[in-house]
PDB file of C-alpha atoms in Angstrom:
ATOM      1  CA  ASN R1239       0.000   0.000   0.000  1.00  0.00           C
ATOM      2  CA  ALA R1240       1.430   3.359  -1.026  1.00  0.00           C
ATOM      3  CA  GLY R1241      -1.306   5.159   0.935  1.00  0.00           C
ATOM      4  CA  VAL R1242      -1.961   8.731  -0.243  1.00  0.00           C
ATOM      5  CA  THR R1243       0.490  10.081  -2.790  1.00  0.00           C
ATOM      6  CA  GLN R1244       0.846  13.630  -4.058  1.00  0.00           C
ATOM      7  CA  THR R1245       2.802  15.121  -6.925  1.00  0.00           C
ATOM      8  CA  PRO R1246       4.701  17.319  -7.307  1.00  0.00           C
ATOM      9  CA  LYS R1247       6.440  17.864  -3.959  1.00  0.00           C
ATOM     10  CA  PHE R1248       7.458  21.399  -4.855  1.00  0.00           C
ATOM     11  CA  GLN R1249       6.217  23.838  -7.498  1.00  0.00           C
ATOM     12  CA  VAL R1250       6.917  27.457  -8.388  1.00  0.00           C
ATOM     13  CA  LEU R1251       4.416  29.295 -10.574  1.00  0.00           C
ATOM     14  CA  LYS R1252       4.109  32.783 -11.962  1.00  0.00           C
ATOM     15  CA  THR R1253       0.952  34.773 -11.355  1.00  0.00           C
ATOM     16  CA  GLY R1254      -1.716  33.787 -13.869  1.00  0.00           C
ATOM     17  CA  GLN R1255      -0.315  30.352 -14.679  1.00  0.00           C
ATOM     18  CA  SER R1256      -2.439  27.259 -14.249  1.00  0.00           C
ATOM     19  CA  MET R1257      -1.510  23.883 -12.898  1.00  0.00           C
ATOM     20  CA  THR R1258      -2.914  20.676 -11.444  1.00  0.00           C
ATOM     21  CA  LEU R1259      -1.860  19.119  -8.157  1.00  0.00           C
ATOM     22  CA  GLN R1260      -2.232  15.363  -8.311  1.00  0.00           C
ATOM     23  CA  CYS R1261      -3.528  13.157  -5.509  1.00  0.00           C
ATOM     24  CA  ALA R1262      -4.056   9.413  -5.550  1.00  0.00           C
ATOM     25  CA  GLN R1263      -4.881   6.781  -2.953  1.00  0.00           C
ATOM     26  CA  ASP R1264      -4.807   2.996  -3.181  1.00  0.00           C
ATOM     27  CA  MET R1265      -6.906   2.180  -0.116  1.00  0.00           C
ATOM     28  CA  ASN R1266     -10.295   2.221  -1.888  1.00  0.00           C
ATOM     29  CA  HIS R1267     -11.371   5.171   0.253  1.00  0.00           C
ATOM     30  CA  GLU R1268     -14.622   6.916  -0.602  1.00  0.00           C
ATOM     31  CA  TYR R1269     -13.869  10.273   1.010  1.00  0.00           C
ATOM     32  CA  MET R1270     -11.085  12.499  -0.312  1.00  0.00           C
ATOM     33  CA  SER R1271     -10.293  16.108   0.440  1.00  0.00           C
ATOM     34  CA  TRP R1272      -7.850  18.923  -0.180  1.00  0.00           C
ATOM     35  CA  TYR R1273      -6.503  21.265   2.506  1.00  0.00           C
ATOM     36  CA  ARG R1274      -4.167  24.185   2.483  1.00  0.00           C
ATOM     37  CA  GLN R1275      -1.873  24.893   5.402  1.00  0.00           C
ATOM     38  CA  ASP R1276      -0.761  28.420   6.201  1.00  0.00           C
ATOM     39  CA  PRO R1277       1.273  29.516   9.244  1.00  0.00           C
ATOM     40  CA  GLY R1278      -0.854  30.038  12.333  1.00  0.00           C
ATOM     41  CA  MET R1279      -4.073  28.958  10.594  1.00  0.00           C
ATOM     42  CA  GLY R1280      -4.044  25.194  10.843  1.00  0.00           C
ATOM     43  CA  LEU R1281      -5.446  23.297   7.863  1.00  0.00           C
ATOM     44  CA  ARG R1282      -8.383  24.720   5.947  1.00  0.00           C
ATOM     45  CA  LEU R1283     -10.614  22.607   3.747  1.00  0.00           C
ATOM     46  CA  ILE R1284     -10.673  23.603   0.061  1.00  0.00           C
ATOM     47  CA  HIS R1285     -12.834  20.932  -1.604  1.00  0.00           C
ATOM     48  CA  TYR R1286     -13.940  17.431  -0.774  1.00  0.00           C
ATOM     49  CA  SER R1287     -15.478  14.415  -2.465  1.00  0.00           C
ATOM     50  CA  VAL R1288     -17.636  11.654  -0.978  1.00  0.00           C
ATOM     51  CA  GLY R1289     -17.269   9.380  -3.985  1.00  0.00           C
ATOM     52  CA  ALA R1290     -16.586   9.253  -7.706  1.00  0.00           C
ATOM     53  CA  GLY R1291     -18.561  11.944  -9.493  1.00  0.00           C
ATOM     54  CA  ILE R1292     -19.455  13.852  -6.297  1.00  0.00           C
ATOM     55  CA  THR R1293     -17.572  16.930  -5.121  1.00  0.00           C
ATOM     56  CA  ASP R1294     -18.398  19.894  -2.926  1.00  0.00           C
ATOM     57  CA  GLN R1295     -16.833  23.090  -1.639  1.00  0.00           C
ATOM     58  CA  GLY R1296     -15.106  23.430   1.672  1.00  0.00           C
ATOM     59  CA  GLU R1297     -14.145  26.505   3.642  1.00  0.00           C
ATOM     60  CA  VAL R1298     -11.836  28.213   1.078  1.00  0.00           C
ATOM     61  CA  PRO R1299     -12.810  27.023  -2.433  1.00  0.00           C
ATOM     62  CA  ASN R1300     -12.258  30.218  -4.447  1.00  0.00           C
ATOM     63  CA  GLY R1301      -9.612  29.879  -7.157  1.00  0.00           C
ATOM     64  CA  TYR R1302      -9.632  26.081  -7.109  1.00  0.00           C
ATOM     65  CA  ASN R1303     -11.466  23.395  -9.083  1.00  0.00           C
ATOM     66  CA  VAL R1304     -11.703  19.666  -8.490  1.00  0.00           C
ATOM     67  CA  SER R1305     -13.162  16.621 -10.158  1.00  0.00           C
ATOM     68  CA  ARG R1306     -13.402  12.959  -9.174  1.00  0.00           C
ATOM     69  CA  SER R1307     -13.746  10.649 -12.119  1.00  0.00           C
ATOM     70  CA  THR R1308     -12.351   7.597 -10.293  1.00  0.00           C
ATOM     71  CA  THR R1309     -12.254   6.443  -6.676  1.00  0.00           C
ATOM     72  CA  GLU R1310      -8.451   6.624  -6.661  1.00  0.00           C
ATOM     73  CA  ASP R1311      -7.732  10.111  -8.021  1.00  0.00           C
ATOM     74  CA  PHE R1312      -8.693  13.590  -6.847  1.00  0.00           C
ATOM     75  CA  PRO R1313      -6.758  16.328  -8.677  1.00  0.00           C
ATOM     76  CA  LEU R1314      -6.831  19.972  -7.603  1.00  0.00           C
ATOM     77  CA  ARG R1315      -6.663  22.606 -10.343  1.00  0.00           C
ATOM     78  CA  LEU R1316      -5.531  26.176 -10.021  1.00  0.00           C
ATOM     79  CA  LEU R1317      -6.928  28.000 -13.040  1.00  0.00           C
ATOM     80  CA  SER R1318      -5.043  31.302 -12.646  1.00  0.00           C
ATOM     81  CA  ALA R1319      -2.522  31.244  -9.827  1.00  0.00           C
ATOM     82  CA  ALA R1320      -2.280  34.183  -7.427  1.00  0.00           C
ATOM     83  CA  PRO R1321       0.353  34.959  -4.755  1.00  0.00           C
ATOM     84  CA  SER R1322      -2.337  34.377  -2.104  1.00  0.00           C
ATOM     85  CA  GLN R1323      -2.332  30.725  -3.137  1.00  0.00           C
ATOM     86  CA  THR R1324       1.242  30.272  -1.956  1.00  0.00           C
ATOM     87  CA  SER R1325       0.824  27.524   0.623  1.00  0.00           C
ATOM     88  CA  VAL R1326       1.384  23.887   1.439  1.00  0.00           C
ATOM     89  CA  TYR R1327      -1.374  21.677   0.075  1.00  0.00           C
ATOM     90  CA  PHE R1328      -2.368  18.368   1.614  1.00  0.00           C
ATOM     91  CA  CYS R1329      -4.611  15.724   0.169  1.00  0.00           C
ATOM     92  CA  ALA R1330      -6.377  13.346   2.561  1.00  0.00           C
ATOM     93  CA  SER R1331      -8.618  10.321   2.304  1.00  0.00           C
ATOM     94  CA  SER R1332     -10.793   8.247   4.645  1.00  0.00           C
ATOM     95  CA  TYR R1333     -12.725   5.023   4.318  1.00  0.00           C
ATOM     96  CA  GLY R1334     -16.126   6.582   4.743  1.00  0.00           C
ATOM     97  CA  THR R1335     -17.848   9.819   5.598  1.00  0.00           C
ATOM     98  CA  SER R1336     -18.549   9.043   9.235  1.00  0.00           C
ATOM     99  CA  ASP R1337     -17.273  11.496  11.809  1.00  0.00           C
ATOM    100  CA  THR R1338     -15.281   8.656  13.373  1.00  0.00           C
ATOM    101  CA  ASP R1339     -13.306   7.872  10.253  1.00  0.00           C
ATOM    102  CA  THR R1340      -9.590   8.610  10.420  1.00  0.00           C
ATOM    103  CA  GLN R1341      -8.177  10.759   7.656  1.00  0.00           C
ATOM    104  CA  TYR R1342      -4.892   9.700   6.067  1.00  0.00           C
ATOM    105  CA  PHE R1343      -2.733  12.468   4.677  1.00  0.00           C
ATOM    106  CA  GLY R1344      -0.347  12.667   1.767  1.00  0.00           C
ATOM    107  CA  PRO R1345       3.142  14.184   2.151  1.00  0.00           C
ATOM    108  CA  GLY R1346       2.078  17.584   0.804  1.00  0.00           C
ATOM    109  CA  THR R1347       2.890  19.892  -2.096  1.00  0.00           C
ATOM    110  CA  ARG R1348       4.706  23.145  -1.373  1.00  0.00           C
ATOM    111  CA  LEU R1349       3.506  25.758  -3.876  1.00  0.00           C
ATOM    112  CA  THR R1350       5.012  29.196  -4.391  1.00  0.00           C
ATOM    113  CA  VAL R1351       3.312  31.747  -6.645  1.00  0.00           C
ATOM    114  CA  LEU R1352       5.491  34.683  -7.679  1.00  0.00           C
TER     115      LEU R1352
ATOM    116  CA  ALA K 493     -21.458  24.466  14.223  1.00  0.00           C
ATOM    117  CA  GLN K 494     -18.139  23.234  15.555  1.00  0.00           C
ATOM    118  CA  SER K 495     -14.805  24.780  16.409  1.00  0.00           C
ATOM    119  CA  VAL K 496     -11.560  23.874  18.110  1.00  0.00           C
ATOM    120  CA  THR K 497      -9.155  26.078  20.052  1.00  0.00           C
ATOM    121  CA  GLN K 498      -5.579  25.169  20.830  1.00  0.00           C
ATOM    122  CA  LEU K 499      -4.728  27.343  23.764  1.00  0.00           C
ATOM    123  CA  ASP K 500      -0.965  27.570  23.212  1.00  0.00           C
ATOM    124  CA  SER K 501       0.760  28.265  19.921  1.00  0.00           C
ATOM    125  CA  HIS K 502       4.159  27.287  21.371  1.00  0.00           C
ATOM    126  CA  VAL K 503       5.107  25.016  24.268  1.00  0.00           C
ATOM    127  CA  SER K 504       8.655  24.460  25.454  1.00  0.00           C
ATOM    128  CA  VAL K 505       9.656  21.607  27.800  1.00  0.00           C
ATOM    129  CA  SER K 506      12.881  20.015  28.923  1.00  0.00           C
ATOM    130  CA  GLU K 507      13.664  16.487  27.831  1.00  0.00           C
ATOM    131  CA  GLY K 508      12.316  14.003  30.367  1.00  0.00           C
ATOM    132  CA  THR K 509       9.624  16.341  31.754  1.00  0.00           C
ATOM    133  CA  PRO K 510       5.867  16.028  31.170  1.00  0.00           C
ATOM    134  CA  VAL K 511       4.114  17.418  28.119  1.00  0.00           C
ATOM    135  CA  LEU K 512       0.685  19.078  28.173  1.00  0.00           C
ATOM    136  CA  LEU K 513      -0.870  20.437  24.984  1.00  0.00           C
ATOM    137  CA  ARG K 514      -4.277  21.978  25.544  1.00  0.00           C
ATOM    138  CA  CYS K 515      -7.315  21.752  23.287  1.00  0.00           C
ATOM    139  CA  ASN K 516     -10.885  22.940  23.790  1.00  0.00           C
ATOM    140  CA  TYR K 517     -13.686  22.214  21.385  1.00  0.00           C
ATOM    141  CA  SER K 518     -17.192  23.366  20.641  1.00  0.00           C
ATOM    142  CA  SER K 519     -19.780  21.182  18.967  1.00  0.00           C
ATOM    143  CA  SER K 520     -23.555  20.947  18.664  1.00  0.00           C
ATOM    144  CA  TYR K 521     -23.420  17.165  19.044  1.00  0.00           C
ATOM    145  CA  SER K 522     -21.105  14.479  20.363  1.00  0.00           C
ATOM    146  CA  PRO K 523     -17.985  14.909  18.275  1.00  0.00           C
ATOM    147  CA  SER K 524     -15.083  12.691  17.430  1.00  0.00           C
ATOM    148  CA  LEU K 525     -11.732  14.196  18.363  1.00  0.00           C
ATOM    149  CA  PHE K 526      -8.276  13.549  16.989  1.00  0.00           C
ATOM    150  CA  TRP K 527      -4.700  14.594  17.589  1.00  0.00           C
ATOM    151  CA  TYR K 528      -2.295  14.673  14.648  1.00  0.00           C
ATOM    152  CA  VAL K 529       1.453  15.332  14.695  1.00  0.00           C
ATOM    153  CA  GLN K 530       3.474  16.973  11.950  1.00  0.00           C
ATOM    154  CA  HIS K 531       7.247  16.785  12.003  1.00  0.00           C
ATOM    155  CA  PRO K 532       9.147  19.481  10.089  1.00  0.00           C
ATOM    156  CA  ASN K 533       8.554  19.279   6.331  1.00  0.00           C
ATOM    157  CA  LYS K 534       6.490  16.116   6.740  1.00  0.00           C
ATOM    158  CA  GLY K 535       2.842  15.170   6.374  1.00  0.00           C
ATOM    159  CA  LEU K 536       0.389  14.649   9.221  1.00  0.00           C
ATOM    160  CA  GLN K 537       0.336  11.469  11.254  1.00  0.00           C
ATOM    161  CA  LEU K 538      -2.500  10.323  13.501  1.00  0.00           C
ATOM    162  CA  LEU K 539      -1.518  10.167  17.183  1.00  0.00           C
ATOM    163  CA  LEU K 540      -4.847   9.110  18.664  1.00  0.00           C
ATOM    164  CA  LYS K 541      -8.589   9.524  18.367  1.00  0.00           C
ATOM    165  CA  TYR K 542     -11.649   9.613  20.600  1.00  0.00           C
ATOM    166  CA  THR K 543     -14.915   8.244  19.235  1.00  0.00           C
ATOM    167  CA  SER K 544     -17.243   8.063  22.267  1.00  0.00           C
ATOM    168  CA  ALA K 545     -15.768   4.927  23.787  1.00  0.00           C
ATOM    169  CA  ALA K 546     -13.306   5.199  26.709  1.00  0.00           C
ATOM    170  CA  THR K 547     -12.665   8.807  27.721  1.00  0.00           C
ATOM    171  CA  LEU K 548      -8.940   8.176  28.243  1.00  0.00           C
ATOM    172  CA  VAL K 549      -7.390   7.436  24.897  1.00  0.00           C
ATOM    173  CA  LYS K 550      -3.906   6.037  24.430  1.00  0.00           C
ATOM    174  CA  GLY K 551      -1.998   6.761  21.255  1.00  0.00           C
ATOM    175  CA  ILE K 552       1.354   6.102  19.701  1.00  0.00           C
ATOM    176  CA  ASN K 553       4.732   7.088  21.163  1.00  0.00           C
ATOM    177  CA  GLY K 554       3.421   7.247  24.744  1.00  0.00           C
ATOM    178  CA  PHE K 555       0.898  10.024  24.181  1.00  0.00           C
ATOM    179  CA  GLU K 556      -2.580   9.978  25.645  1.00  0.00           C
ATOM    180  CA  ALA K 557      -5.559  12.325  25.818  1.00  0.00           C
ATOM    181  CA  GLU K 558      -8.586  12.566  28.059  1.00  0.00           C
ATOM    182  CA  PHE K 559     -11.997  13.592  26.798  1.00  0.00           C
ATOM    183  CA  LYS K 560     -13.763  15.771  29.378  1.00  0.00           C
ATOM    184  CA  LYS K 561     -17.250  16.629  28.243  1.00  0.00           C
ATOM    185  CA  SER K 562     -17.968  18.945  31.179  1.00  0.00           C
ATOM    186  CA  GLU K 563     -14.903  21.028  30.324  1.00  0.00           C
ATOM    187  CA  THR K 564     -15.197  20.538  26.528  1.00  0.00           C
ATOM    188  CA  SER K 565     -11.522  19.673  26.532  1.00  0.00           C
ATOM    189  CA  PHE K 566      -9.288  17.058  24.933  1.00  0.00           C
ATOM    190  CA  HIS K 567      -5.799  17.798  26.234  1.00  0.00           C
ATOM    191  CA  LEU K 568      -2.809  15.792  24.999  1.00  0.00           C
ATOM    192  CA  THR K 569      -0.250  14.571  27.533  1.00  0.00           C
ATOM    193  CA  LYS K 570       2.934  12.553  27.740  1.00  0.00           C
ATOM    194  CA  PRO K 571       4.743  11.709  30.990  1.00  0.00           C
ATOM    195  CA  SER K 572       8.263  12.250  29.690  1.00  0.00           C
ATOM    196  CA  ALA K 573       9.255  14.272  26.629  1.00  0.00           C
ATOM    197  CA  HIS K 574      11.774  12.943  24.142  1.00  0.00           C
ATOM    198  CA  MET K 575      13.777  14.987  21.654  1.00  0.00           C
ATOM    199  CA  SER K 576      11.935  13.247  18.806  1.00  0.00           C
ATOM    200  CA  ASP K 577       8.639  14.705  20.089  1.00  0.00           C
ATOM    201  CA  ALA K 578       9.607  18.155  18.803  1.00  0.00           C
ATOM    202  CA  ALA K 579       6.946  18.825  16.173  1.00  0.00           C
ATOM    203  CA  GLU K 580       3.691  20.643  15.575  1.00  0.00           C
ATOM    204  CA  TYR K 581       0.511  19.113  17.002  1.00  0.00           C
ATOM    205  CA  PHE K 582      -3.001  19.635  15.711  1.00  0.00           C
ATOM    206  CA  CYS K 583      -6.247  19.016  17.572  1.00  0.00           C
ATOM    207  CA  VAL K 584      -9.114  18.125  15.243  1.00  0.00           C
ATOM    208  CA  VAL K 585     -12.866  17.897  15.790  1.00  0.00           C
ATOM    209  CA  SER K 586     -14.990  15.851  13.429  1.00  0.00           C
ATOM    210  CA  GLY K 587     -18.745  15.877  13.183  1.00  0.00           C
ATOM    211  CA  PHE K 588     -21.563  15.040  10.856  1.00  0.00           C
ATOM    212  CA  SER K 589     -23.063  17.982   9.007  1.00  0.00           C
ATOM    213  CA  GLY K 590     -25.328  18.005   5.968  1.00  0.00           C
ATOM    214  CA  GLY K 591     -24.914  14.263   5.602  1.00  0.00           C
ATOM    215  CA  TYR K 592     -21.151  14.331   5.425  1.00  0.00           C
ATOM    216  CA  GLN K 593     -18.136  14.390   7.688  1.00  0.00           C
ATOM    217  CA  LYS K 594     -17.035  17.894   8.642  1.00  0.00           C
ATOM    218  CA  VAL K 595     -13.506  18.210   9.956  1.00  0.00           C
ATOM    219  CA  THR K 596     -12.148  21.319  11.673  1.00  0.00           C
ATOM    220  CA  PHE K 597      -8.474  21.762  12.556  1.00  0.00           C
ATOM    221  CA  GLY K 598      -7.023  23.791  15.369  1.00  0.00           C
ATOM    222  CA  THR K 599      -4.293  26.284  14.567  1.00  0.00           C
ATOM    223  CA  GLY K 600      -1.565  24.032  15.928  1.00  0.00           C
ATOM    224  CA  THR K 601       0.858  23.952  18.874  1.00  0.00           C
ATOM    225  CA  LYS K 602       4.588  23.828  18.238  1.00  0.00           C
ATOM    226  CA  LEU K 603       6.370  21.722  20.829  1.00  0.00           C
ATOM    227  CA  GLN K 604      10.011  22.486  21.522  1.00  0.00           C
ATOM    228  CA  VAL K 605      12.021  19.964  23.545  1.00  0.00           C
ATOM    229  CA  ILE K 606      15.141  21.339  25.212  1.00  0.00           C
ATOM    230  CA  PRO K 607      18.023  18.921  25.861  1.00  0.00           C
TER     231      PRO K 607
END
């Protein structure tokens, strides 16, 4: 089991560029989510998915798009990068959508927007 | 609505002394509570979780936490700090809202361990 994998580990973008952060899990988890981590703010939920074909917005969705065509993959797209999107991004997955389900995190992607 | 407050942004202890990281939560229902640890430049690892079973929860690496409903607290403790415990710790509350899991993170507590 590789668990939750994310690529790339590091990325530098110029303002206005677009890119996709990749996330995959091999645990057959239904629930997947994207967070951003900024100093002093903990992790904030961007988007989440409760299964293939179903996505919804989290706390800070503006500037980001997601889709979930398969159970395994949950990419995060930045359509037009802004300096305010400089952050560390974590993908997470859990078996179900119960409040007792443990979330498993990927290693993170450190994104810098110039 | 739910929220979580980590009362200290930084905690410094000497190696071999006890660790106390404080967390208070607010929730409209009986929540599940988690502690995660993040070592520098690493991802998040689950330390322990409370899901309405025993109120004293034991986790990995000698950590434990006690759920106190009357105080709405879920403080993390360890009897004796080790240098490898230096990391950032996140308290997390999880509930069920709109049919789906809603997870809220605290802002984190950085633990420094002094030799």
